[in-house]
């Protein structure tokens, strides 16, 4: 859910003209969205753990001198159709990896400093007004 959708929901909830039945419908929708988000998170965690396990097994196999240490990682990537095919694809993937590494290095170099002190709150909704 995007930030603007959350803002719209907050405005809807803050509106005094909102009917209780409408609020119940919003609550049901939000619970459904939450359940779907939790399922997506569980699937993503599973994929991440499988990939992490394959990467660790690859490194361990290489240090043990296994004949094909990349087998674990290749298998996991093949399961998801992510193995590079052909020279052009390989070069594009390597280029993407270099660009991502450079971007991450730049982001880490310029970490944003959060302001300390009083936090400003956004007023959202038609029923709210700024304090005077």
Tab-separated table of N, CA, C and O in Angstrom:
chain	number	residue	atom	x	y	z
A	1	UNK	N	0.849	-1.166	0.000
A	1	UNK	CA	0.000	0.000	0.000
A	1	UNK	C	0.897	1.233	0.000
A	1	UNK	O	1.867	1.294	0.736
A	2	UNK	N	0.550	2.191	-0.820
A	2	UNK	CA	1.378	3.380	-0.943
A	2	UNK	C	1.090	4.358	0.178
A	2	UNK	O	0.074	4.264	0.874
A	3	UNK	N	1.996	5.307	0.316
A	3	UNK	CA	1.851	6.338	1.352
A	3	UNK	C	0.560	7.131	1.141
A	3	UNK	O	-0.150	7.450	2.092
A	4	UNK	N	0.246	7.452	-0.108
A	4	UNK	CA	-0.965	8.239	-0.384
A	4	UNK	C	-2.229	7.443	-0.049
A	4	UNK	O	-3.231	8.018	0.385
A	5	UNK	N	-2.183	6.108	-0.236
A	5	UNK	CA	-3.342	5.298	0.151
A	5	UNK	C	-3.533	5.311	1.654
A	5	UNK	O	-4.665	5.393	2.145
A	6	UNK	N	-2.434	5.258	2.408
A	6	UNK	CA	-2.550	5.372	3.864
A	6	UNK	C	-3.115	6.736	4.255
A	6	UNK	O	-3.964	6.844	5.145
A	7	UNK	N	-2.658	7.781	3.590
A	7	UNK	CA	-3.164	9.124	3.875
A	7	UNK	C	-4.655	9.224	3.564
A	7	UNK	O	-5.414	9.836	4.320
A	8	UNK	N	-5.076	8.606	2.458
A	8	UNK	CA	-6.500	8.605	2.113
A	8	UNK	C	-7.319	7.879	3.171
A	8	UNK	O	-8.410	8.327	3.547
A	9	UNK	N	-6.813	6.764	3.652
A	9	UNK	CA	-7.525	5.999	4.684
A	9	UNK	C	-7.615	6.807	5.968
A	9	UNK	O	-8.666	6.863	6.611
A	10	UNK	N	-6.499	7.447	6.348
A	10	UNK	CA	-6.524	8.282	7.557
A	10	UNK	C	-7.554	9.404	7.432
A	10	UNK	O	-8.279	9.696	8.379
A	11	UNK	N	-7.610	10.031	6.272
A	11	UNK	CA	-8.581	11.102	6.044
A	11	UNK	C	-10.006	10.557	6.127
A	11	UNK	O	-10.888	11.190	6.725
A	12	UNK	N	-10.231	9.390	5.545
A	12	UNK	CA	-11.553	8.756	5.582
A	12	UNK	C	-11.960	8.448	7.024
A	12	UNK	O	-13.086	8.686	7.431
A	13	UNK	N	-11.018	7.930	7.807
A	13	UNK	CA	-11.316	7.590	9.195
A	13	UNK	C	-11.540	8.833	10.051
A	13	UNK	O	-12.321	8.813	11.004
A	14	UNK	N	-10.851	9.913	9.733
A	14	UNK	CA	-10.973	11.140	10.521
A	14	UNK	C	-12.241	11.918	10.195
A	14	UNK	O	-12.665	12.762	10.983
A	15	UNK	N	-12.846	11.626	9.067
A	15	UNK	CA	-14.049	12.349	8.651
A	15	UNK	C	-15.217	11.938	9.533
A	15	UNK	O	-15.574	10.763	9.631
A	16	UNK	N	-15.846	12.920	10.170
A	16	UNK	CA	-16.981	12.634	11.065
A	16	UNK	C	-18.202	12.114	10.312
A	16	UNK	O	-19.075	11.480	10.908
A	17	UNK	N	-18.277	12.355	9.025
A	17	UNK	CA	-19.427	11.924	8.237
A	17	UNK	C	-19.334	10.464	7.809
A	17	UNK	O	-20.271	9.932	7.225
A	18	UNK	N	-18.242	9.802	8.119
A	18	UNK	CA	-18.067	8.411	7.715
A	18	UNK	C	-18.994	7.511	8.521
A	18	UNK	O	-19.044	7.573	9.748
A	19	UNK	N	-19.727	6.671	7.827
A	19	UNK	CA	-20.692	5.749	8.430
A	19	UNK	C	-19.969	4.561	9.064
A	19	UNK	O	-18.911	4.131	8.594
A	20	UNK	N	-20.540	4.007	10.131
A	20	UNK	CA	-19.928	2.864	10.820
A	20	UNK	C	-19.819	1.654	9.890
A	20	UNK	O	-18.846	0.896	9.950
A	21	UNK	N	-20.780	1.462	9.016
A	21	UNK	CA	-20.725	0.353	8.055
A	21	UNK	C	-19.569	0.510	7.089
A	21	UNK	O	-18.914	-0.463	6.716
A	22	UNK	N	-19.314	1.748	6.677
A	22	UNK	CA	-18.178	2.010	5.801
A	22	UNK	C	-16.865	1.735	6.527
A	22	UNK	O	-15.922	1.203	5.943
A	23	UNK	N	-16.813	2.094	7.802
A	23	UNK	CA	-15.610	1.823	8.596
A	23	UNK	C	-15.363	0.329	8.718
A	23	UNK	O	-14.226	-0.130	8.650
A	24	UNK	N	-16.436	-0.443	8.887
A	24	UNK	CA	-16.304	-1.891	8.967
A	24	UNK	C	-15.777	-2.456	7.648
A	24	UNK	O	-14.918	-3.344	7.644
A	25	UNK	N	-16.249	-1.919	6.527
A	25	UNK	CA	-15.753	-2.355	5.224
A	25	UNK	C	-14.274	-2.052	5.052
A	25	UNK	O	-13.513	-2.875	4.541
A	26	UNK	N	-13.846	-0.874	5.511
A	26	UNK	CA	-12.430	-0.508	5.442
A	26	UNK	C	-11.609	-1.441	6.325
A	26	UNK	O	-10.535	-1.908	5.929
A	27	UNK	N	-12.117	-1.738	7.524
A	27	UNK	CA	-11.402	-2.631	8.441
A	27	UNK	C	-11.231	-4.015	7.815
A	27	UNK	O	-10.147	-4.605	7.891
A	28	UNK	N	-12.271	-4.523	7.182
A	28	UNK	CA	-12.174	-5.843	6.540
A	28	UNK	C	-11.150	-5.833	5.402
A	28	UNK	O	-10.366	-6.768	5.249
A	29	UNK	N	-11.169	-4.768	4.613
A	29	UNK	CA	-10.217	-4.648	3.518
A	29	UNK	C	-8.785	-4.591	4.042
A	29	UNK	O	-7.885	-5.235	3.503
A	30	UNK	N	-8.584	-3.817	5.108
A	30	UNK	CA	-7.240	-3.698	5.685
A	30	UNK	C	-6.752	-5.020	6.267
A	30	UNK	O	-5.574	-5.366	6.140
A	31	UNK	N	-7.642	-5.772	6.898
A	31	UNK	CA	-7.257	-7.076	7.436
A	31	UNK	C	-6.889	-8.025	6.299
A	31	UNK	O	-5.896	-8.754	6.383
A	32	UNK	N	-7.660	-8.005	5.211
A	32	UNK	CA	-7.328	-8.832	4.046
A	32	UNK	C	-5.971	-8.432	3.465
A	32	UNK	O	-5.141	-9.289	3.139
A	33	UNK	N	-5.737	-7.120	3.337
A	33	UNK	CA	-4.459	-6.632	2.823
A	33	UNK	C	-3.304	-7.060	3.728
A	33	UNK	O	-2.238	-7.434	3.246
A	34	UNK	N	-3.526	-6.996	5.024
A	34	UNK	CA	-2.494	-7.398	5.982
A	34	UNK	C	-2.182	-8.884	5.848
A	34	UNK	O	-1.015	-9.291	5.852
A	35	UNK	N	-3.208	-9.698	5.694
A	35	UNK	CA	-2.999	-11.140	5.530
A	35	UNK	C	-2.208	-11.434	4.246
A	35	UNK	O	-1.275	-12.238	4.252
A	36	UNK	N	-2.553	-10.756	3.157
A	36	UNK	CA	-1.815	-10.943	1.897
A	36	UNK	C	-0.369	-10.483	2.040
A	36	UNK	O	0.543	-11.148	1.537
A	37	UNK	N	-0.160	-9.377	2.734
A	37	UNK	CA	1.206	-8.875	2.926
A	37	UNK	C	2.026	-9.859	3.758
A	37	UNK	O	3.208	-10.096	3.476
A	38	UNK	N	1.423	-10.450	4.772
A	38	UNK	CA	2.137	-11.433	5.593
A	38	UNK	C	2.492	-12.674	4.786
A	38	UNK	O	3.574	-13.241	4.936
A	39	UNK	N	1.590	-13.089	3.899
A	39	UNK	CA	1.882	-14.249	3.053
A	39	UNK	C	3.026	-13.932	2.084
A	39	UNK	O	3.929	-14.748	1.892
A	40	UNK	N	2.993	-12.728	1.481
A	40	UNK	CA	4.078	-12.332	0.582
A	40	UNK	C	5.399	-12.275	1.335
A	40	UNK	O	6.436	-12.696	0.821
A	41	UNK	N	5.363	-11.764	2.568
A	41	UNK	CA	6.586	-11.703	3.369
A	41	UNK	C	7.109	-13.099	3.665
A	41	UNK	O	8.314	-13.356	3.582
A	42	UNK	N	6.230	-14.025	3.996
A	42	UNK	CA	6.651	-15.397	4.290
A	42	UNK	C	7.282	-16.050	3.053
A	42	UNK	O	8.313	-16.724	3.164
A	43	UNK	N	6.696	-15.815	1.881
A	43	UNK	CA	7.256	-16.369	0.648
A	43	UNK	C	8.626	-15.747	0.374
A	43	UNK	O	9.581	-16.446	0.026
A	44	UNK	N	8.730	-14.430	0.534
A	44	UNK	CA	10.006	-13.746	0.296
A	44	UNK	C	11.083	-14.232	1.267
A	44	UNK	O	12.238	-14.425	0.886
A	45	UNK	N	10.713	-14.437	2.520
A	45	UNK	CA	11.676	-14.952	3.508
A	45	UNK	C	12.153	-16.345	3.113
A	45	UNK	O	13.333	-16.665	3.239
A	46	UNK	N	11.233	-17.164	2.639
A	46	UNK	CA	11.595	-18.512	2.221
A	46	UNK	C	12.574	-18.465	1.053
A	46	UNK	O	13.596	-19.166	1.055
A	47	UNK	N	12.280	-17.617	0.055
A	47	UNK	CA	13.192	-17.479	-1.087
A	47	UNK	C	14.553	-16.958	-0.629
A	47	UNK	O	15.596	-17.452	-1.077
A	48	UNK	N	14.549	-15.991	0.252
A	48	UNK	CA	15.806	-15.424	0.753
A	48	UNK	C	16.621	-16.480	1.499
A	48	UNK	O	17.827	-16.623	1.272
A	49	UNK	N	15.961	-17.245	2.372
A	49	UNK	CA	16.677	-18.267	3.144
A	49	UNK	C	17.227	-19.362	2.241
A	49	UNK	O	18.343	-19.847	2.455
A	50	UNK	N	16.471	-19.748	1.218
A	50	UNK	CA	16.975	-20.755	0.283
A	50	UNK	C	18.184	-20.238	-0.480
A	50	UNK	O	19.164	-20.951	-0.660
A	51	UNK	N	18.124	-18.983	-0.915
A	51	UNK	CA	19.246	-18.391	-1.640
A	51	UNK	C	20.458	-18.222	-0.725
A	51	UNK	O	21.593	-18.517	-1.117
A	52	UNK	N	20.228	-17.794	0.505
A	52	UNK	CA	21.315	-17.652	1.468
A	52	UNK	C	21.963	-19.002	1.776
A	52	UNK	O	23.199	-19.120	1.818
A	53	UNK	N	21.150	-20.029	1.950
A	53	UNK	CA	21.672	-21.364	2.205
A	53	UNK	C	22.496	-21.860	1.023
A	53	UNK	O	23.578	-22.438	1.204
A	54	UNK	N	22.008	-21.625	-0.191
A	54	UNK	CA	22.752	-22.034	-1.387
A	54	UNK	C	24.073	-21.275	-1.494
A	54	UNK	O	25.102	-21.860	-1.847
A	55	UNK	N	24.058	-19.984	-1.186
A	55	UNK	CA	25.295	-19.186	-1.245
A	55	UNK	C	26.299	-19.688	-0.209
A	55	UNK	O	27.500	-19.833	-0.513
A	56	UNK	N	25.848	-19.965	1.002
A	56	UNK	CA	26.748	-20.476	2.040
A	56	UNK	C	27.302	-21.841	1.672
A	56	UNK	O	28.487	-22.125	1.873
A	57	UNK	N	26.443	-22.705	1.107
A	57	UNK	CA	26.904	-24.031	0.687
A	57	UNK	C	27.921	-23.912	-0.446
A	57	UNK	O	28.889	-24.679	-0.496
A	58	UNK	N	27.730	-22.950	-1.324
A	58	UNK	CA	28.673	-22.732	-2.429
A	58	UNK	C	30.037	-22.331	-1.896
A	58	UNK	O	31.069	-22.873	-2.314
A	59	UNK	N	30.051	-21.402	-0.961
A	59	UNK	CA	31.319	-20.953	-0.374
A	59	UNK	C	31.983	-22.088	0.397
A	59	UNK	O	33.199	-22.305	0.299
A	60	UNK	N	31.182	-22.851	1.149
A	60	UNK	CA	31.735	-23.980	1.900
A	60	UNK	C	32.294	-25.044	0.951
A	60	UNK	O	33.366	-25.610	1.205
A	61	UNK	N	31.580	-25.334	-0.132
A	61	UNK	CA	32.043	-26.331	-1.110
A	61	UNK	C	33.338	-25.877	-1.770
A	61	UNK	O	34.243	-26.686	-1.998
A	62	UNK	N	33.437	-24.583	-2.047
A	62	UNK	CA	34.665	-24.073	-2.652
A	62	UNK	C	35.840	-24.209	-1.687
A	62	UNK	O	36.928	-24.643	-2.074
A	63	UNK	N	35.616	-23.882	-0.417
A	63	UNK	CA	36.720	-23.981	0.551
A	63	UNK	C	37.094	-25.435	0.840
A	63	UNK	O	38.227	-25.722	1.225
A	64	UNK	N	36.143	-26.369	0.626
A	64	UNK	CA	36.427	-27.787	0.825
A	64	UNK	C	37.026	-28.435	-0.420
A	64	UNK	O	37.367	-29.618	-0.397
A	65	UNK	N	37.102	-27.658	-1.508
A	65	UNK	CA	37.689	-28.190	-2.738
A	65	UNK	C	36.768	-29.101	-3.510
A	65	UNK	O	37.235	-30.007	-4.222
A	66	UNK	N	35.464	-28.897	-3.413
A	66	UNK	CA	34.494	-29.722	-4.146
A	66	UNK	C	34.673	-29.516	-5.650
A	66	UNK	O	35.063	-28.438	-6.089
A	67	UNK	N	34.387	-30.553	-6.450
A	67	UNK	CA	34.599	-30.436	-7.899
A	67	UNK	C	33.706	-29.384	-8.572
A	67	UNK	O	34.102	-28.759	-9.538
A	68	UNK	N	32.474	-29.179	-8.084
A	68	UNK	CA	31.567	-28.176	-8.669
A	68	UNK	C	30.930	-27.365	-7.538
A	68	UNK	O	29.763	-27.583	-7.183
A	69	UNK	N	31.669	-26.426	-6.969
A	69	UNK	CA	31.137	-25.697	-5.821
A	69	UNK	C	29.929	-24.822	-6.153
A	69	UNK	O	29.122	-24.529	-5.287
A	70	UNK	N	29.775	-24.441	-7.412
A	70	UNK	CA	28.660	-23.575	-7.799
A	70	UNK	C	27.343	-24.334	-7.969
A	70	UNK	O	26.303	-23.724	-8.214
A	71	UNK	N	27.359	-25.654	-7.808
A	71	UNK	CA	26.167	-26.472	-8.054
A	71	UNK	C	24.987	-26.031	-7.194
A	71	UNK	O	23.850	-25.970	-7.688
A	72	UNK	N	25.221	-25.711	-5.933
A	72	UNK	CA	24.128	-25.320	-5.027
A	72	UNK	C	23.456	-24.029	-5.504
A	72	UNK	O	22.233	-23.939	-5.591
A	73	UNK	N	24.277	-23.051	-5.823
A	73	UNK	CA	23.760	-21.763	-6.269
A	73	UNK	C	23.100	-21.867	-7.640
A	73	UNK	O	22.027	-21.299	-7.870
A	74	UNK	N	23.712	-22.624	-8.544
A	74	UNK	CA	23.123	-22.816	-9.874
A	74	UNK	C	21.752	-23.478	-9.765
A	74	UNK	O	20.812	-23.089	-10.458
A	75	UNK	N	21.643	-24.477	-8.901
A	75	UNK	CA	20.366	-25.173	-8.718
A	75	UNK	C	19.291	-24.201	-8.228
A	75	UNK	O	18.169	-24.187	-8.752
A	76	UNK	N	19.624	-23.400	-7.235
A	76	UNK	CA	18.639	-22.470	-6.668
A	76	UNK	C	18.221	-21.419	-7.697
A	76	UNK	O	17.040	-21.102	-7.818
A	77	UNK	N	19.172	-20.888	-8.444
A	77	UNK	CA	18.838	-19.900	-9.471
A	77	UNK	C	18.013	-20.526	-10.598
A	77	UNK	O	17.078	-19.903	-11.114
A	78	UNK	N	18.342	-21.763	-10.969
A	78	UNK	CA	17.593	-22.456	-12.024
A	78	UNK	C	16.145	-22.695	-11.602
A	78	UNK	O	15.227	-22.613	-12.432
A	79	UNK	N	15.923	-22.961	-10.322
A	79	UNK	CA	14.558	-23.193	-9.818
A	79	UNK	C	13.648	-22.000	-10.070
A	79	UNK	O	12.444	-22.148	-10.200
A	80	UNK	N	14.232	-20.806	-10.109
A	80	UNK	CA	13.449	-19.584	-10.289
A	80	UNK	C	13.666	-18.944	-11.655
A	80	UNK	O	13.285	-17.795	-11.873
A	81	UNK	N	14.295	-19.698	-12.565
A	81	UNK	CA	14.518	-19.195	-13.911
A	81	UNK	C	15.450	-17.993	-13.962
A	81	UNK	O	15.286	-17.119	-14.805
A	82	UNK	N	16.426	-17.952	-13.071
A	82	UNK	CA	17.318	-16.800	-12.981
A	82	UNK	C	18.735	-17.066	-13.466
A	82	UNK	O	19.604	-16.213	-13.303
A	83	UNK	N	18.979	-18.227	-14.039
A	83	UNK	CA	20.322	-18.491	-14.570
A	83	UNK	C	20.546	-17.655	-15.827
A	83	UNK	O	19.682	-17.599	-16.700
A	84	UNK	N	21.684	-16.985	-15.918
A	84	UNK	CA	21.962	-16.205	-17.131
A	84	UNK	C	22.183	-17.134	-18.321
A	84	UNK	O	22.786	-18.179	-18.193
A	85	UNK	N	21.660	-16.711	-19.467
A	85	UNK	CA	21.818	-17.501	-20.688
A	85	UNK	C	22.380	-16.603	-21.774
A	85	UNK	O	21.839	-15.537	-22.042
A	86	UNK	N	23.443	-17.022	-22.402
A	86	UNK	CA	24.024	-16.267	-23.511
A	86	UNK	C	24.927	-15.148	-23.033
A	86	UNK	O	24.807	-14.654	-21.912
A	87	UNK	N	25.847	-14.749	-23.912
A	87	UNK	CA	26.828	-13.730	-23.571
A	87	UNK	C	26.237	-12.367	-23.278
A	87	UNK	O	26.676	-11.660	-22.381
A	88	UNK	N	25.204	-11.971	-24.045
A	88	UNK	CA	24.614	-10.653	-23.840
A	88	UNK	C	23.967	-10.549	-22.463
A	88	UNK	O	24.122	-9.557	-21.762
A	89	UNK	N	23.230	-11.576	-22.061
A	89	UNK	CA	22.577	-11.586	-20.753
A	89	UNK	C	23.611	-11.531	-19.635
A	89	UNK	O	23.437	-10.809	-18.662
A	90	UNK	N	24.684	-12.296	-19.787
A	90	UNK	CA	25.731	-12.319	-18.768
A	90	UNK	C	26.341	-10.930	-18.609
A	90	UNK	O	26.506	-10.435	-17.494
A	91	UNK	N	26.644	-10.265	-19.725
A	91	UNK	CA	27.237	-8.931	-19.664
A	91	UNK	C	26.269	-7.920	-19.046
A	91	UNK	O	26.670	-7.050	-18.286
A	92	UNK	N	24.974	-8.050	-19.348
A	92	UNK	CA	23.978	-7.143	-18.766
A	92	UNK	C	23.883	-7.339	-17.263
A	92	UNK	O	23.822	-6.387	-16.496
A	93	UNK	N	23.897	-8.593	-16.818
A	93	UNK	CA	23.815	-8.895	-15.387
A	93	UNK	C	25.039	-8.353	-14.665
A	93	UNK	O	24.928	-7.748	-13.596
A	94	UNK	N	26.218	-8.554	-15.255
A	94	UNK	CA	27.439	-8.025	-14.631
A	94	UNK	C	27.409	-6.508	-14.580
A	94	UNK	O	27.814	-5.893	-13.584
A	95	UNK	N	26.925	-5.876	-15.629
A	95	UNK	CA	26.805	-4.421	-15.655
A	95	UNK	C	25.827	-3.936	-14.592
A	95	UNK	O	26.089	-2.956	-13.884
A	96	UNK	N	24.686	-4.623	-14.459
A	96	UNK	CA	23.705	-4.274	-13.429
A	96	UNK	C	24.302	-4.418	-12.029
A	96	UNK	O	24.062	-3.593	-11.150
A	97	UNK	N	25.083	-5.483	-11.819
A	97	UNK	CA	25.698	-5.717	-10.509
A	97	UNK	C	26.705	-4.623	-10.182
A	97	UNK	O	26.762	-4.140	-9.047
A	98	UNK	N	27.493	-4.216	-11.171
A	98	UNK	CA	28.460	-3.129	-10.940
A	98	UNK	C	27.745	-1.822	-10.624
A	98	UNK	O	28.137	-1.079	-9.733
A	99	UNK	N	26.671	-1.536	-11.351
A	99	UNK	CA	25.916	-0.313	-11.116
A	99	UNK	C	25.270	-0.328	-9.733
A	99	UNK	O	25.278	0.684	-9.017
A	100	UNK	N	24.725	-1.478	-9.331
A	100	UNK	CA	24.102	-1.585	-8.007
A	100	UNK	C	25.139	-1.411	-6.906
A	100	UNK	O	24.881	-0.740	-5.901
A	101	UNK	N	26.320	-1.994	-7.080
A	101	UNK	CA	27.382	-1.856	-6.087
A	101	UNK	C	27.817	-0.394	-5.965
A	101	UNK	O	28.023	0.113	-4.856
A	102	UNK	N	27.936	0.298	-7.105
A	102	UNK	CA	28.316	1.714	-7.081
A	102	UNK	C	27.239	2.553	-6.415
A	102	UNK	O	27.540	3.463	-5.627
A	103	UNK	N	25.981	2.254	-6.690
A	103	UNK	CA	24.874	2.990	-6.079
A	103	UNK	C	24.857	2.783	-4.572
A	103	UNK	O	24.691	3.736	-3.799
A	104	UNK	N	25.026	1.537	-4.136
A	104	UNK	CA	25.045	1.251	-2.694
A	104	UNK	C	26.210	1.957	-2.002
A	104	UNK	O	26.058	2.494	-0.908
A	105	UNK	N	27.367	1.956	-2.638
A	105	UNK	CA	28.526	2.643	-2.068
A	105	UNK	C	28.246	4.133	-1.935
A	105	UNK	O	28.591	4.751	-0.921
A	106	UNK	N	27.597	4.713	-2.931
A	106	UNK	CA	27.251	6.136	-2.891
A	106	UNK	C	26.244	6.419	-1.783
A	106	UNK	O	26.367	7.401	-1.052
A	107	UNK	N	25.241	5.556	-1.653
A	107	UNK	CA	24.232	5.742	-0.609
A	107	UNK	C	24.841	5.618	0.781
A	107	UNK	O	24.474	6.359	1.695
A	108	UNK	N	25.742	4.665	0.964
A	108	UNK	CA	26.380	4.491	2.265
A	108	UNK	C	27.287	5.660	2.606
A	108	UNK	O	27.461	6.001	3.763
A	109	UNK	N	27.838	6.287	1.588
A	109	UNK	CA	28.727	7.423	1.794
A	109	UNK	C	27.944	8.655	2.259
A	109	UNK	O	28.430	9.445	3.047
A	110	UNK	N	26.728	8.796	1.758
A	110	UNK	CA	25.912	9.974	2.054
A	110	UNK	C	24.694	9.598	2.878
A	110	UNK	O	23.574	9.920	2.508
A	111	UNK	N	24.902	8.923	3.995
A	111	UNK	CA	23.772	8.535	4.833
A	111	UNK	C	23.087	9.775	5.367
A	111	UNK	O	23.722	10.723	5.791
A	112	UNK	N	21.758	9.736	5.337
A	112	UNK	CA	20.978	10.872	5.791
A	112	UNK	C	20.960	10.908	7.314
A	112	UNK	O	20.742	9.895	7.974
A	113	UNK	N	21.180	12.078	7.862
A	113	UNK	CA	21.151	12.249	9.302
A	113	UNK	C	19.744	12.669	9.687
A	113	UNK	O	19.208	13.643	9.167
A	114	UNK	N	19.160	11.927	10.582
A	114	UNK	CA	17.815	12.258	11.041
A	114	UNK	C	17.886	13.405	12.034
A	114	UNK	O	18.727	13.397	12.930
A	115	UNK	N	17.000	14.354	11.886
A	115	UNK	CA	17.022	15.471	12.829
A	115	UNK	C	16.613	15.011	14.217
A	115	UNK	O	15.711	14.194	14.372
A	116	UNK	N	17.308	15.511	15.188
A	116	UNK	CA	16.953	15.198	16.574
A	116	UNK	C	16.124	16.352	17.111
A	116	UNK	O	16.315	17.482	16.756
A	117	UNK	N	15.239	16.046	17.963
A	117	UNK	CA	14.394	17.099	18.513
A	117	UNK	C	12.932	16.767	18.285
A	117	UNK	O	12.556	15.632	18.034
A	118	UNK	N	12.105	17.793	18.333
A	118	UNK	CA	10.677	17.594	18.228
A	118	UNK	C	10.293	17.140	16.823
A	118	UNK	O	10.774	17.666	15.838
A	119	UNK	N	9.438	16.151	16.740
A	119	UNK	CA	8.978	15.628	15.470
A	119	UNK	C	7.715	16.352	15.045
A	119	UNK	O	6.797	16.537	15.840
A	120	UNK	N	7.661	16.786	13.805
A	120	UNK	CA	6.466	17.445	13.303
A	120	UNK	C	5.490	16.389	12.815
A	120	UNK	O	5.864	15.430	12.172
A	121	UNK	N	4.230	16.580	13.121
A	121	UNK	CA	3.212	15.638	12.675
A	121	UNK	C	2.455	16.242	11.512
A	121	UNK	O	2.184	17.434	11.495
A	122	UNK	N	2.092	15.396	10.585
A	122	UNK	CA	1.300	15.856	9.447
A	122	UNK	C	-0.168	15.829	9.819
A	122	UNK	O	-0.642	14.889	10.432
A	123	UNK	N	-0.855	16.839	9.461
A	123	UNK	CA	-2.304	16.855	9.657
A	123	UNK	C	-2.944	16.291	8.398
A	123	UNK	O	-2.701	16.773	7.299
A	124	UNK	N	-3.745	15.270	8.586
A	124	UNK	CA	-4.372	14.618	7.450
A	124	UNK	C	-5.853	14.534	7.724
A	124	UNK	O	-6.276	14.256	8.840
A	125	UNK	N	-6.629	14.763	6.723
A	125	UNK	CA	-8.068	14.625	6.861
A	125	UNK	C	-8.767	15.961	6.838
A	125	UNK	O	-8.185	17.006	7.089
A	126	UNK	N	-10.046	15.906	6.553
A	126	UNK	CA	-10.827	17.134	6.445
A	126	UNK	C	-11.287	17.637	7.799
A	126	UNK	O	-11.596	18.807	7.952
A	127	UNK	N	-11.339	16.768	8.799
A	127	UNK	CA	-11.865	17.165	10.102
A	127	UNK	C	-10.786	17.745	11.017
A	127	UNK	O	-11.093	18.205	12.098
A	128	UNK	N	-9.548	17.752	10.574
A	128	UNK	CA	-8.463	18.229	11.422
A	128	UNK	C	-8.074	19.642	11.037
A	128	UNK	O	-8.157	20.045	9.894
A	129	UNK	N	-7.590	20.374	12.037
A	129	UNK	CA	-7.061	21.703	11.753
A	129	UNK	C	-5.788	21.877	12.553
A	129	UNK	O	-5.544	21.195	13.549
A	130	UNK	N	-4.969	22.797	12.099
A	130	UNK	CA	-3.712	23.055	12.786
A	130	UNK	C	-3.965	23.828	14.066
A	130	UNK	O	-4.827	24.716	14.112
A	131	UNK	N	-3.225	23.527	15.139
A	131	UNK	CA	-3.372	24.300	16.360
A	131	UNK	C	-2.891	25.720	16.145
A	131	UNK	O	-1.948	25.960	15.404
A	132	UNK	N	-3.526	26.659	16.788
A	132	UNK	CA	-3.135	28.072	16.631
A	132	UNK	C	-2.430	28.577	17.850
A	132	UNK	O	-2.544	28.290	18.905
